[in-house]
CSV table of C-alpha atoms in Angstrom, one decimal:
chain,number,residue,atom,x,y,z
A,1027,MET,CA,-56.1,-1.1,37.5
A,1028,ALA,CA,-52.5,-2.4,38.4
A,1029,GLY,CA,-52.4,-4.5,35.2
A,1030,ARG,CA,-53.5,-1.8,33.1
A,1031,ASN,CA,-50.8,0.5,34.3
A,1032,GLY,CA,-48.3,-2.0,33.7
A,1033,LYS,CA,-49.3,-2.4,29.9
A,1034,ASN,CA,-49.1,1.4,29.5
A,1035,LYS,CA,-45.8,1.5,31.1
A,1036,THR,CA,-44.4,-1.3,28.9
A,1037,ALA,CA,-46.0,0.4,25.7
A,1038,ARG,CA,-44.4,3.7,26.8
A,1039,ASN,CA,-41.1,2.2,27.4
A,1040,MET,CA,-41.1,0.7,23.9
A,1041,LEU,CA,-42.1,3.8,22.3
A,1042,LEU,CA,-39.4,5.6,24.0
A,1043,SER,CA,-36.8,2.9,23.2
A,1044,LEU,CA,-37.9,3.2,19.6
A,1045,ALA,CA,-37.6,7.0,19.7
A,1046,VAL,CA,-33.9,6.7,20.6
A,1047,THR,CA,-33.1,3.7,18.4
A,1048,ILE,CA,-34.4,4.8,15.0
A,1049,PRO,CA,-32.3,8.2,14.9
A,1050,VAL,CA,-29.2,6.5,16.1
A,1051,ALA,CA,-29.5,3.8,13.4
A,1052,GLY,CA,-30.6,6.5,10.7
A,1053,THR,CA,-27.6,8.4,11.4
A,1054,GLY,CA,-25.2,5.2,11.4
A,1055,TYR,CA,-26.7,4.2,7.8
A,1056,LEU,CA,-26.2,7.8,6.6
A,1057,LEU,CA,-22.6,8.1,7.6
A,1058,LEU,CA,-21.2,4.7,7.1
A,1059,PRO,CA,-20.2,3.7,3.7
A,1060,HIS,CA,-22.1,1.0,1.9
A,1061,GLU,CA,-22.0,-0.7,-1.3
A,1062,GLY,CA,-23.3,1.3,-4.2
A,1063,SER,CA,-23.1,4.6,-2.4
A,1064,GLY,CA,-20.9,5.9,-5.3
A,1065,ARG,CA,-18.4,7.2,-2.7
A,1066,ASP,CA,-14.8,5.7,-3.3
A,1067,PRO,CA,-13.4,4.5,0.0
A,1068,VAL,CA,-9.6,4.8,-1.0
A,1069,ARG,CA,-8.0,7.9,0.4
A,1070,THR,CA,-5.2,9.1,-1.8
A,1071,VAL,CA,-2.2,11.0,-0.4
A,1072,ALA,CA,0.5,13.2,-2.2
A,1073,TYR,CA,4.0,12.0,-2.1
A,1074,GLN,CA,6.3,14.3,-3.8
A,1075,VAL,CA,7.3,16.2,-0.7
A,1076,GLU,CA,8.0,12.9,1.0
A,1077,VAL,CA,10.0,11.5,-1.8
A,1078,ALA,CA,12.4,14.5,-1.8
A,1079,SER,CA,12.8,14.4,2.1
A,1080,ALA,CA,13.5,10.5,1.9
A,1081,ARG,CA,16.2,11.1,-1.0
A,1082,ARG,CA,18.1,13.8,1.1
A,1083,ALA,CA,18.0,11.6,4.4
A,1084,ALA,CA,18.4,8.1,3.0
A,1085,PRO,CA,22.1,6.4,2.6
A,1086,TYR,CA,20.8,4.7,-0.6
A,1087,PRO,CA,19.1,5.8,-3.7
A,1088,VAL,CA,15.5,6.2,-2.9
A,1089,VAL,CA,13.1,5.1,-5.9
A,1090,ALA,CA,9.6,6.4,-6.6
A,1091,PRO,CA,7.5,5.9,-9.8
A,1092,GLU,CA,7.5,8.2,-12.6
A,1093,GLY,CA,5.0,8.4,-15.5
A,1094,LEU,CA,2.2,6.1,-13.9
A,1095,GLY,CA,-1.3,7.0,-15.2
A,1096,ALA,CA,-3.7,8.9,-12.9
A,1097,ASP,CA,-5.3,5.5,-12.3
A,1098,TRP,CA,-2.6,4.6,-10.1
A,1099,ARG,CA,-3.5,6.1,-6.6
A,1100,ALA,CA,-0.9,6.5,-3.9
A,1101,THR,CA,-2.5,5.6,-0.5
A,1102,SER,CA,0.5,5.5,2.0
A,1103,VAL,CA,3.9,7.0,2.2
A,1104,TRP,CA,6.5,7.0,4.9
A,1105,TYR,CA,10.4,7.0,5.7
A,1106,ARG,CA,11.7,5.8,9.2
A,1107,GLN,CA,14.4,4.3,11.1
A,1108,GLU,CA,13.6,0.8,12.1
A,1109,PRO,CA,14.7,-0.8,15.5
A,1110,GLY,CA,16.9,-3.3,13.7
A,1111,GLY,CA,18.9,-0.3,12.2
A,1112,GLY,CA,17.7,0.0,8.9
A,1113,LYS,CA,16.2,3.0,7.3
A,1114,VAL,CA,13.1,2.1,5.6
A,1115,TRP,CA,11.1,3.8,2.6
A,1116,HIS,CA,7.6,3.0,1.9
A,1117,LEU,CA,5.2,4.0,-0.8
A,1118,GLY,CA,1.9,2.2,-1.4
A,1119,PHE,CA,-0.5,2.6,-4.4
A,1120,VAL,CA,-3.9,1.1,-5.6
A,1121,ASP,CA,-3.3,0.0,-9.1
A,1122,PRO,CA,-5.8,0.5,-11.8
A,1123,ASP,CA,-7.4,-3.0,-11.2
A,1124,THR,CA,-8.0,-1.9,-7.5
A,1125,GLU,CA,-5.4,-4.2,-6.3
A,1126,TYR,CA,-2.6,-3.1,-3.8
A,1127,VAL,CA,1.1,-2.5,-4.9
A,1128,GLN,CA,3.9,-1.2,-2.6
A,1129,ILE,CA,7.5,-0.2,-3.1
A,1130,GLU,CA,9.6,-0.7,0.0
A,1131,GLN,CA,13.5,0.0,0.4
A,1132,SER,CA,15.9,-0.7,3.3
A,1133,ASP,CA,19.4,-0.6,4.0
A,1134,GLY,CA,19.2,-3.0,7.0
A,1135,PRO,CA,19.3,-6.9,7.0
A,1136,ALA,CA,17.6,-8.2,3.9
A,1137,GLY,CA,16.2,-11.4,5.1
A,1138,ASP,CA,13.8,-10.1,7.8
A,1139,PHE,CA,13.0,-7.0,5.4
A,1140,ILE,CA,12.0,-9.1,2.6
A,1141,GLU,CA,10.0,-11.5,4.7
A,1142,ASP,CA,8.1,-8.7,6.2
A,1143,SER,CA,7.6,-6.6,3.0
A,1144,THR,CA,6.4,-9.7,0.9
A,1145,GLN,CA,4.1,-11.0,3.7
A,1146,HIS,CA,6.1,-14.0,4.1
A,1147,ALA,CA,6.5,-14.9,0.4
A,1148,GLU,CA,9.0,-17.3,-0.9
A,1149,PRO,CA,11.6,-16.9,-3.5
A,1150,THR,CA,11.2,-18.8,-6.8
A,1151,LYS,CA,13.7,-19.8,-9.2
A,1152,ARG,CA,12.6,-17.2,-11.7
A,1153,THR,CA,14.1,-13.8,-12.4
A,1154,GLN,CA,12.6,-11.1,-14.5
A,1155,ARG,CA,14.5,-8.5,-16.3
A,1156,VAL,CA,12.8,-5.2,-16.0
A,1157,GLY,CA,14.9,-2.5,-18.1
A,1158,ASP,CA,18.6,-3.1,-17.2
A,1159,THR,CA,17.7,-4.5,-13.8
A,1160,VAL,CA,17.1,-8.2,-12.8
A,1161,TRP,CA,14.8,-8.9,-10.1
A,1162,GLN,CA,14.0,-12.0,-8.3
A,1163,ARG,CA,10.4,-13.4,-8.2
A,1164,TYR,CA,8.7,-14.0,-4.9
A,1165,GLU,CA,5.3,-15.8,-4.5
A,1166,GLY,CA,3.2,-16.1,-1.6
A,1167,GLU,CA,-0.3,-16.6,-0.2
A,1168,LYS,CA,-0.8,-12.8,0.3
A,1169,TYR,CA,1.6,-11.1,-2.0
A,1170,ASN,CA,3.9,-11.7,-4.9
A,1171,ALA,CA,7.0,-9.5,-5.3
A,1172,LEU,CA,9.9,-8.5,-7.3
A,1173,VAL,CA,13.1,-8.1,-5.1
A,1174,ARG,CA,16.3,-6.9,-5.8
A,1175,THR,CA,19.4,-5.5,-4.0
A,1176,GLU,CA,21.9,-3.3,-5.1
A,1177,HIS,CA,23.8,0.0,-4.1
A,1178,GLY,CA,23.4,-1.0,-0.2
A,1179,ALA,CA,19.5,-1.4,-0.5
A,1180,THR,CA,17.2,-4.1,-0.9
A,1181,THR,CA,14.1,-3.0,-3.0
A,1182,VAL,CA,10.9,-4.8,-2.9
A,1183,VAL,CA,7.7,-4.2,-5.2
A,1184,ALA,CA,5.0,-6.5,-3.7
A,1185,GLY,CA,1.2,-6.7,-3.4
A,1186,THR,CA,-1.9,-8.3,-4.2
A,1187,ALA,CA,-1.8,-7.1,-7.8
A,1188,SER,CA,-1.0,-9.1,-10.9
A,1189,ASP,CA,2.6,-9.9,-12.1
A,1190,ARG,CA,2.0,-7.5,-15.1
A,1191,ARG,CA,1.2,-4.7,-12.6
A,1192,LEU,CA,4.1,-5.3,-10.3
A,1193,THR,CA,6.4,-5.4,-13.5
A,1194,GLU,CA,4.9,-2.0,-14.7
A,1195,MET,CA,5.6,-0.6,-11.3
A,1196,ALA,CA,9.2,-1.8,-11.2
A,1197,ALA,CA,9.6,-0.5,-14.9
A,1198,ALA,CA,8.3,3.1,-13.5
A,1199,LEU,CA,10.8,3.2,-10.5
A,1200,ARG,CA,13.4,6.1,-10.8
A,1201,ASP,CA,15.8,7.5,-8.2
A,1202,GLY,CA,15.6,11.2,-9.1
A,1203,LYS,CA,18.9,11.3,-10.9
A,1204,ALA,CA,19.1,13.4,-13.9
A,1205,ASP,CA,19.6,10.1,-16.4
A,1206,GLY,CA,16.3,9.0,-15.0
A,1207,LYS,CA,17.6,5.4,-14.4
A,1208,PRO,CA,17.3,3.9,-10.9
A,1209,ASP,CA,20.7,2.3,-11.0
A,1210,GLY,CA,22.5,5.5,-12.3
A,1211,LYS,CA,23.5,3.9,-15.6
A,1212,PRO,CA,23.0,6.2,-18.6
A,1213,LYS,CA,19.8,5.4,-21.0
A,1214,SER,CA,20.6,3.0,-23.8
């Protein structure tokens, strides 16, 4: 009789364990995103208010893209004072190819800022003209970048995106001035 009660208790315990485990696993399966679910995991953000606020607060001309298609989705935005003394503007996007592109600007020391913004990419000997502006090309294991320093600020366009998409973002940057040019020069 003692052996029989032990088997009954074992079977009962197993059934109770399954009764708890199956609903928890089912709930997890339903709530967690998985491939093919049709849900887009990218959370987009509106950034127009933050751009306006940063432009009022920053000691340099804050740039943001204008005229990009709806397939460019903003994913992060912030403006803050860094411990090293610089004021940093950040705006991140997912491009039409689902790669990451960010714009970062700072009036702090350029060396550390560029290293952080480009994820330790190295400057190349190549430059690229985008509109009237010359950008220095950087290449790295994680990010490639376009970098320029003018008007007291360093601007970095960096990410996992192709060089074509980085250039497209750099070309779309405007500082909100009436002439529409990031450097304040009249349109040619």
